[in-house]
Each structure stands twice: as structure tokens, then as C-alpha cells.
PDB file of C-alpha atoms in Angstrom:
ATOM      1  CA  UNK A 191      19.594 100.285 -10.342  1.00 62.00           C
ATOM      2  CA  UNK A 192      18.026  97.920 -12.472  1.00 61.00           C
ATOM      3  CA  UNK A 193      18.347 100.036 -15.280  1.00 72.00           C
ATOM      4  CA  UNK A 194      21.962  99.937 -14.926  1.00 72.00           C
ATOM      5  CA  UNK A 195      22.076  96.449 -14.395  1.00 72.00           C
ATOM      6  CA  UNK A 196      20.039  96.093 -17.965  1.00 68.00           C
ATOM      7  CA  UNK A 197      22.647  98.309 -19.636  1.00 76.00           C
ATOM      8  CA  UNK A 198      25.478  96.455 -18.586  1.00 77.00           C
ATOM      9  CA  UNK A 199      23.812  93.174 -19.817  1.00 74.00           C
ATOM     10  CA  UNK A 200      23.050  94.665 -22.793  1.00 80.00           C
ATOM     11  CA  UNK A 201      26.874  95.214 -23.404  1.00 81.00           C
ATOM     12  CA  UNK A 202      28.031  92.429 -22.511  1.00 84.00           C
ATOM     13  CA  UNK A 203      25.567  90.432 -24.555  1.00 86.00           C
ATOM     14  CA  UNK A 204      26.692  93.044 -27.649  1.00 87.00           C
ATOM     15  CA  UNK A 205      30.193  92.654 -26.938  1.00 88.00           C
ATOM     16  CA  UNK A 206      30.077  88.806 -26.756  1.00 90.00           C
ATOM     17  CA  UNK A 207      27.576  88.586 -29.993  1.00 91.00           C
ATOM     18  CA  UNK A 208      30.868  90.574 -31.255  1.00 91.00           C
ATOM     19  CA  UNK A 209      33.529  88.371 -30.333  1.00 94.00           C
ATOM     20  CA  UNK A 210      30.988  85.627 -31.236  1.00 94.00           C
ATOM     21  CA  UNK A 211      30.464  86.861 -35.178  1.00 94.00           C
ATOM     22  CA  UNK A 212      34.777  87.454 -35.090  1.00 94.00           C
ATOM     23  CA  UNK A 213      35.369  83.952 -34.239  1.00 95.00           C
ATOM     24  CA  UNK A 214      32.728  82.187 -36.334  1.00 96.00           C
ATOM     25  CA  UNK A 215      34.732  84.619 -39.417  1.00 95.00           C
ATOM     26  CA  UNK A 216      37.608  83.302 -38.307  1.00 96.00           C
ATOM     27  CA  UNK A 217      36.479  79.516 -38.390  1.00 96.00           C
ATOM     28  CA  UNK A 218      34.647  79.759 -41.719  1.00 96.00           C
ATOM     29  CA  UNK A 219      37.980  81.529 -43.103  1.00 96.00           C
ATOM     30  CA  UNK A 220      40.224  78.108 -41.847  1.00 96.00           C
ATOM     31  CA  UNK A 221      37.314  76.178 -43.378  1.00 96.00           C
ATOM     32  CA  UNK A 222      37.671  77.604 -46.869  1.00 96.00           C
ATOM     33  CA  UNK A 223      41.640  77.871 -46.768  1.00 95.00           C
ATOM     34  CA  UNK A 224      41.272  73.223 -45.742  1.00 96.00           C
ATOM     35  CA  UNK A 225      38.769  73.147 -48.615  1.00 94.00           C
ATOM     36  CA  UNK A 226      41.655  75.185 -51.090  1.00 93.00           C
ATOM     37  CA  UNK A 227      43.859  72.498 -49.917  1.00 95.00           C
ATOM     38  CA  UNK A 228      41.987  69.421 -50.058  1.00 94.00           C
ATOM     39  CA  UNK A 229      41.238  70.686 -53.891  1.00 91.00           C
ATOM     40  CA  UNK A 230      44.499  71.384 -54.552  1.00 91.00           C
ATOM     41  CA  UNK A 231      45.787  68.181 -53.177  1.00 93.00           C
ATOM     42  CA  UNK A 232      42.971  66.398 -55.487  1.00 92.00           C
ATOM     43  CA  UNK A 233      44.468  68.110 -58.790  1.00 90.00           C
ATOM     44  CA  UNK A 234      47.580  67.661 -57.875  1.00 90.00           C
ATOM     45  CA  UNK A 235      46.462  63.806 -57.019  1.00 92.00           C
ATOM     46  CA  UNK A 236      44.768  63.320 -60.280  1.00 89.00           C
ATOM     47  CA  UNK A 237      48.040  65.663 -62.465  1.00 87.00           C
ATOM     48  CA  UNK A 238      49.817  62.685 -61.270  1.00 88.00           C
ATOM     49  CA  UNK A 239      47.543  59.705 -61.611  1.00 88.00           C
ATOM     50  CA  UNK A 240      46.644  61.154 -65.306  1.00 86.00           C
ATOM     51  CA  UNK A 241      50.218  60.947 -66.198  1.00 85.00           C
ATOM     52  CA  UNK A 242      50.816  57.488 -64.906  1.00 85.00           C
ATOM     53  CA  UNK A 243      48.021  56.566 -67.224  1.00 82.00           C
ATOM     54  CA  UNK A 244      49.241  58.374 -70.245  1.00 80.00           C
ATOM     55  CA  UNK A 245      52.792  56.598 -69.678  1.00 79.00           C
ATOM     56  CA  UNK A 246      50.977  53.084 -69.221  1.00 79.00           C
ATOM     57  CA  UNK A 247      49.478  54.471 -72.742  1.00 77.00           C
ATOM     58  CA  UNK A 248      52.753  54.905 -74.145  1.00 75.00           C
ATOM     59  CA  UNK A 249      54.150  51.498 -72.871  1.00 76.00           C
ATOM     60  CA  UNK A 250      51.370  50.020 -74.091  1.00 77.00           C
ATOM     61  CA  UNK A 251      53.336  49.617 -77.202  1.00 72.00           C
ATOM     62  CA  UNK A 252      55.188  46.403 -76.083  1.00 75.00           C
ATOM     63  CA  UNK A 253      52.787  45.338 -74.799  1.00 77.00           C
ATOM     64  CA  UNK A 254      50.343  45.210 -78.094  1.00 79.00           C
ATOM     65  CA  UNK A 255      53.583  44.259 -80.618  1.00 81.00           C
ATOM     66  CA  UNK A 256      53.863  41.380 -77.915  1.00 81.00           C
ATOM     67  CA  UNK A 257      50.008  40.532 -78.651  1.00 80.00           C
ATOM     68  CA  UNK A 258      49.991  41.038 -82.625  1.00 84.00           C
ATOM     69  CA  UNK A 259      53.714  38.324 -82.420  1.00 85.00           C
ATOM     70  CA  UNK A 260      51.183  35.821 -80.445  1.00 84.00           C
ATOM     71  CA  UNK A 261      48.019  36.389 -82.919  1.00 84.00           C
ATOM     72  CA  UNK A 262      50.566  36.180 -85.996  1.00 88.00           C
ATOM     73  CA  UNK A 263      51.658  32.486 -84.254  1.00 88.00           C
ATOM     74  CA  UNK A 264      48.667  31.297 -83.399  1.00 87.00           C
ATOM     75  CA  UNK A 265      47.365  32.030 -86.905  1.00 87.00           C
ATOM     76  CA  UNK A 266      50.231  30.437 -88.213  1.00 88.00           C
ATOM     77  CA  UNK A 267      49.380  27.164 -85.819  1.00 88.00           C
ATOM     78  CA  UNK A 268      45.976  27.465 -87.166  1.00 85.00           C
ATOM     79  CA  UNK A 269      47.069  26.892 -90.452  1.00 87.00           C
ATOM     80  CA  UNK A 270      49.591  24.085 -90.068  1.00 86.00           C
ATOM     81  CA  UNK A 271      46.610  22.213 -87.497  1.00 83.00           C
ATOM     82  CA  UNK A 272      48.502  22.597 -84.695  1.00 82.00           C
ATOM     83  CA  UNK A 273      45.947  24.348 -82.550  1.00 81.00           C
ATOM     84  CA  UNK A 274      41.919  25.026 -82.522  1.00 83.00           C
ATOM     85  CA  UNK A 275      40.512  28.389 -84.631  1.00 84.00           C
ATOM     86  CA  UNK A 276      39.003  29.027 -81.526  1.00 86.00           C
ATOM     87  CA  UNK A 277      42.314  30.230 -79.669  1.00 84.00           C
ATOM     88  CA  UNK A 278      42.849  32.764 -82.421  1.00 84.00           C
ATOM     89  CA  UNK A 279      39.538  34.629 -81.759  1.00 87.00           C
ATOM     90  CA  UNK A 280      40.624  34.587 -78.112  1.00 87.00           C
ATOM     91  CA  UNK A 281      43.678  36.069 -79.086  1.00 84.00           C
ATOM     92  CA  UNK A 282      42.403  38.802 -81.163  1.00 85.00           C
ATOM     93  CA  UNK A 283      39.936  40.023 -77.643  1.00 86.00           C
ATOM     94  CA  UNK A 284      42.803  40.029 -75.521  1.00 83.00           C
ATOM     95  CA  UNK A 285      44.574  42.270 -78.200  1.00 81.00           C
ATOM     96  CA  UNK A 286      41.506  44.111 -78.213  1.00 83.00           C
ATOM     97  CA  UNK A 287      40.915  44.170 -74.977  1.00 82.00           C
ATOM     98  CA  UNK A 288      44.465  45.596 -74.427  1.00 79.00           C
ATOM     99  CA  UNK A 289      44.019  48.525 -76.954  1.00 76.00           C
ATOM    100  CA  UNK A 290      40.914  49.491 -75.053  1.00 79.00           C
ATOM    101  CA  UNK A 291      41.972  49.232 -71.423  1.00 78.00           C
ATOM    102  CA  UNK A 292      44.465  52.056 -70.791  1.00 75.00           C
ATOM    103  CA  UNK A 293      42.675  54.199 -73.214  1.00 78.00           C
ATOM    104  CA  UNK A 294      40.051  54.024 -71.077  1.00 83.00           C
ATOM    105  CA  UNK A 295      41.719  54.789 -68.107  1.00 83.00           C
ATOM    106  CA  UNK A 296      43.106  57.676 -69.440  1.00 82.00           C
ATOM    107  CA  UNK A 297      40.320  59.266 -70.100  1.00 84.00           C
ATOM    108  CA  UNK A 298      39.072  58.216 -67.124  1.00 86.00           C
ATOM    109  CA  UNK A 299      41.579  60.416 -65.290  1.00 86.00           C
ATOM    110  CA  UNK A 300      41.394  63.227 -67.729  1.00 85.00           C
ATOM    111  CA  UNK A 301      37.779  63.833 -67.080  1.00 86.00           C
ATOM    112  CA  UNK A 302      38.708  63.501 -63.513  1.00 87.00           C
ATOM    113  CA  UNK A 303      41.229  66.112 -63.851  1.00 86.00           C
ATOM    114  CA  UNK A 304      39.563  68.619 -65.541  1.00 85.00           C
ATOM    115  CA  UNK A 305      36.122  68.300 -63.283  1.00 85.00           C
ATOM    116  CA  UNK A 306      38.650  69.340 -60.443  1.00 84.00           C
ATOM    117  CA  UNK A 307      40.147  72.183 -62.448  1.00 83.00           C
ATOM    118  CA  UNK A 308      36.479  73.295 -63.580  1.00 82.00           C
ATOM    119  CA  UNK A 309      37.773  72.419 -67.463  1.00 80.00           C
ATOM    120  CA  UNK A 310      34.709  71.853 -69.232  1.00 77.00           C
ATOM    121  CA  UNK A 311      36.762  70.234 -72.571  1.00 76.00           C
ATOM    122  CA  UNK A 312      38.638  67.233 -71.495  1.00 70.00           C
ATOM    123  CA  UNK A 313      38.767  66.003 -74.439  1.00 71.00           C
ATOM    124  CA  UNK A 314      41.511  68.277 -75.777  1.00 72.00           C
ATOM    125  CA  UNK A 315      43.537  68.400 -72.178  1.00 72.00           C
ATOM    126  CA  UNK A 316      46.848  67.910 -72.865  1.00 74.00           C
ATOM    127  CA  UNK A 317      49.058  67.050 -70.237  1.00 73.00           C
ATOM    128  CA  UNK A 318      52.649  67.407 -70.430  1.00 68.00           C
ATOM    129  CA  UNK A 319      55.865  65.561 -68.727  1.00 62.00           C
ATOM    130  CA  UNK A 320      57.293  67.596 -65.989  1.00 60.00           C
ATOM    131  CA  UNK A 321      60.989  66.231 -66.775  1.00 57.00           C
ATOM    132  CA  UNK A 322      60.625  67.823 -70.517  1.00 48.00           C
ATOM    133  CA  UNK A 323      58.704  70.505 -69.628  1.00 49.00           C
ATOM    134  CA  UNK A 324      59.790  73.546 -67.717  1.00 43.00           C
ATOM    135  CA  UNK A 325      57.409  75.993 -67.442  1.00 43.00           C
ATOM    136  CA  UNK A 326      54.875  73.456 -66.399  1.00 42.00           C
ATOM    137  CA  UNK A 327      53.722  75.320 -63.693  1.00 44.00           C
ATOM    138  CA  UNK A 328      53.063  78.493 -65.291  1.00 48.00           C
ATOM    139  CA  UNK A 329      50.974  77.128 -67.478  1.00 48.00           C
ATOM    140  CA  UNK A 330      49.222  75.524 -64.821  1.00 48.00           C
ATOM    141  CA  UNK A 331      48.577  78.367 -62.991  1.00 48.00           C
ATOM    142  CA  UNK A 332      47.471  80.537 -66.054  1.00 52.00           C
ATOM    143  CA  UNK A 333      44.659  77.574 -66.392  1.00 48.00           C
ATOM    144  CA  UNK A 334      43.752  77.666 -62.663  1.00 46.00           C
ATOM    145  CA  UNK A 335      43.893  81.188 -63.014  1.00 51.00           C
ATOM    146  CA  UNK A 336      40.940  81.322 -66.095  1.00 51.00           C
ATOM    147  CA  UNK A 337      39.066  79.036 -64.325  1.00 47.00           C
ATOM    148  CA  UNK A 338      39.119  79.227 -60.856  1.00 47.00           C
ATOM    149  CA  UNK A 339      36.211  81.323 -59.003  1.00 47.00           C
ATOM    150  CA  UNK A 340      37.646  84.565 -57.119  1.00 45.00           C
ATOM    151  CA  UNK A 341      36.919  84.545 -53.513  1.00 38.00           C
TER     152      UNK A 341
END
């Protein structure tokens, strides 16, 4: 009787460690598939961030023609006595200060991108605008592709 009673415990225990192992499987699969997601969501995050800085880049054009019009003034004020030597060195940092500040930021974001894409060089990541490019994605996925770890 008792031996009996041990075997059915015995299978029961085995046949709930089972079910046990299946579902712990099961919830470390889900866990990996949120953690895909949540990376892909960051790339796809920082693709899109890393592009708004490399168009702020680009605008940054104005903006710096706008700055060398004000230093050429003020230089020109300088001369004539109109205004203080002193405002044209504050005019050449803000110029500087404008030629440094979305460069910056851009590579910022680029090193950003490529630590989520496991690209070691992020120097020479290129990005390209998905309105003149498109096979975009291809290429994206040939680079995910090389880098990504197989699981």
C-alpha cells in the first residue's frame, strides 16, 4: 500500500516538475521575444533621433551664415566706435559655440545608435534619409543581420 502510494507521488511530483520546466521555457521564451522588442524599439528610437540631429546639422547652415552677418556687423561697429571689442569676442563663442553644438549631438546619437546595433565603428555610420532612399531597410537588415547574435 504504501509503496503504491510512493509511486504515485513520485509521478505526480515528475509530471508536475514536467509541466513546471515547460512553463518556465515558455516564460523565458516571452522574456527574450519583450527584450527583441524593447531593442528593436531602441534602434528604431535612436534611427530616428540620429536623423533629427543630422537634419538640425544640415540647417545649421542658416543658422551659422546668420552668426558670421552679426560678427561681420559687429566688427564693422567696432571699427566705426559704435560698440565695445568686447561684444565681438562674444560673438565669435556663440558662432563657435553653434558650430560645435549639433556636431556634438550627432555624434552623440551615432554612438548611441551603433552601441544598440553592436557597430563597433561609429565613426563611419552613415545614415541615410528614408524619403530618398528606398531600399533603406534592406540595408538595415543586412547590418542587423552581420551583427546581431543568433539565438
Amino acid at each position: 500500500m504504501v509503496n503504491t502510494e510512493l509511486i504515485i507521488y513520485q509521478y505526480n511530483y515528475f509530471k508536475n516538475q514536467a509541466e513546471k520546466a515547460t512553463v518556465q521555457a515558455e516564460q523565458e521564451r516571452i522574456e527574450k521575444d519583450v527584450l527583441i522588442r524593447d531593442l528593436t524599439l531602441k534602434v528604431i528610437q535612436s534611427y530616428l533621433e540620429t536623423l533629427l540631429s543630422q537634419s538640425l546639422v544640415n540647417a545649421q547652415g542658416s543658422a551659422i551664415n546668420f552668426s558670421i552677418q552679426l560678427l561681420d556687423k559687429t566688427e564693422k561697429s567696432v571699427k566705426i566706435g559704435v560698440t565695445t571689442p568686447s561684444v565681438v569676442s562674444e560673438v565669435r563663442a556663440n558662432l563657435a559655440r553653434e558650430k560645435q553644438q549639433y556636431h556634438k549631438d550627432l555624434l552623440l546619437k551615432k554612438a548611441t545608435l551603433a552601441q544598440y546595433m553592436n557597430y563597433s565603428e561609429y565613426n563611419i555610420l552613415k545614415l541615410y534619409d528614408p524619403l530618398l532612399e528606398s531600399n533603406l531597410l534592406e540595408s538595415k537588415k543586412e547590418v542587423y543581420k552581420e551583427n546581431s547574435i543568433n539565438y
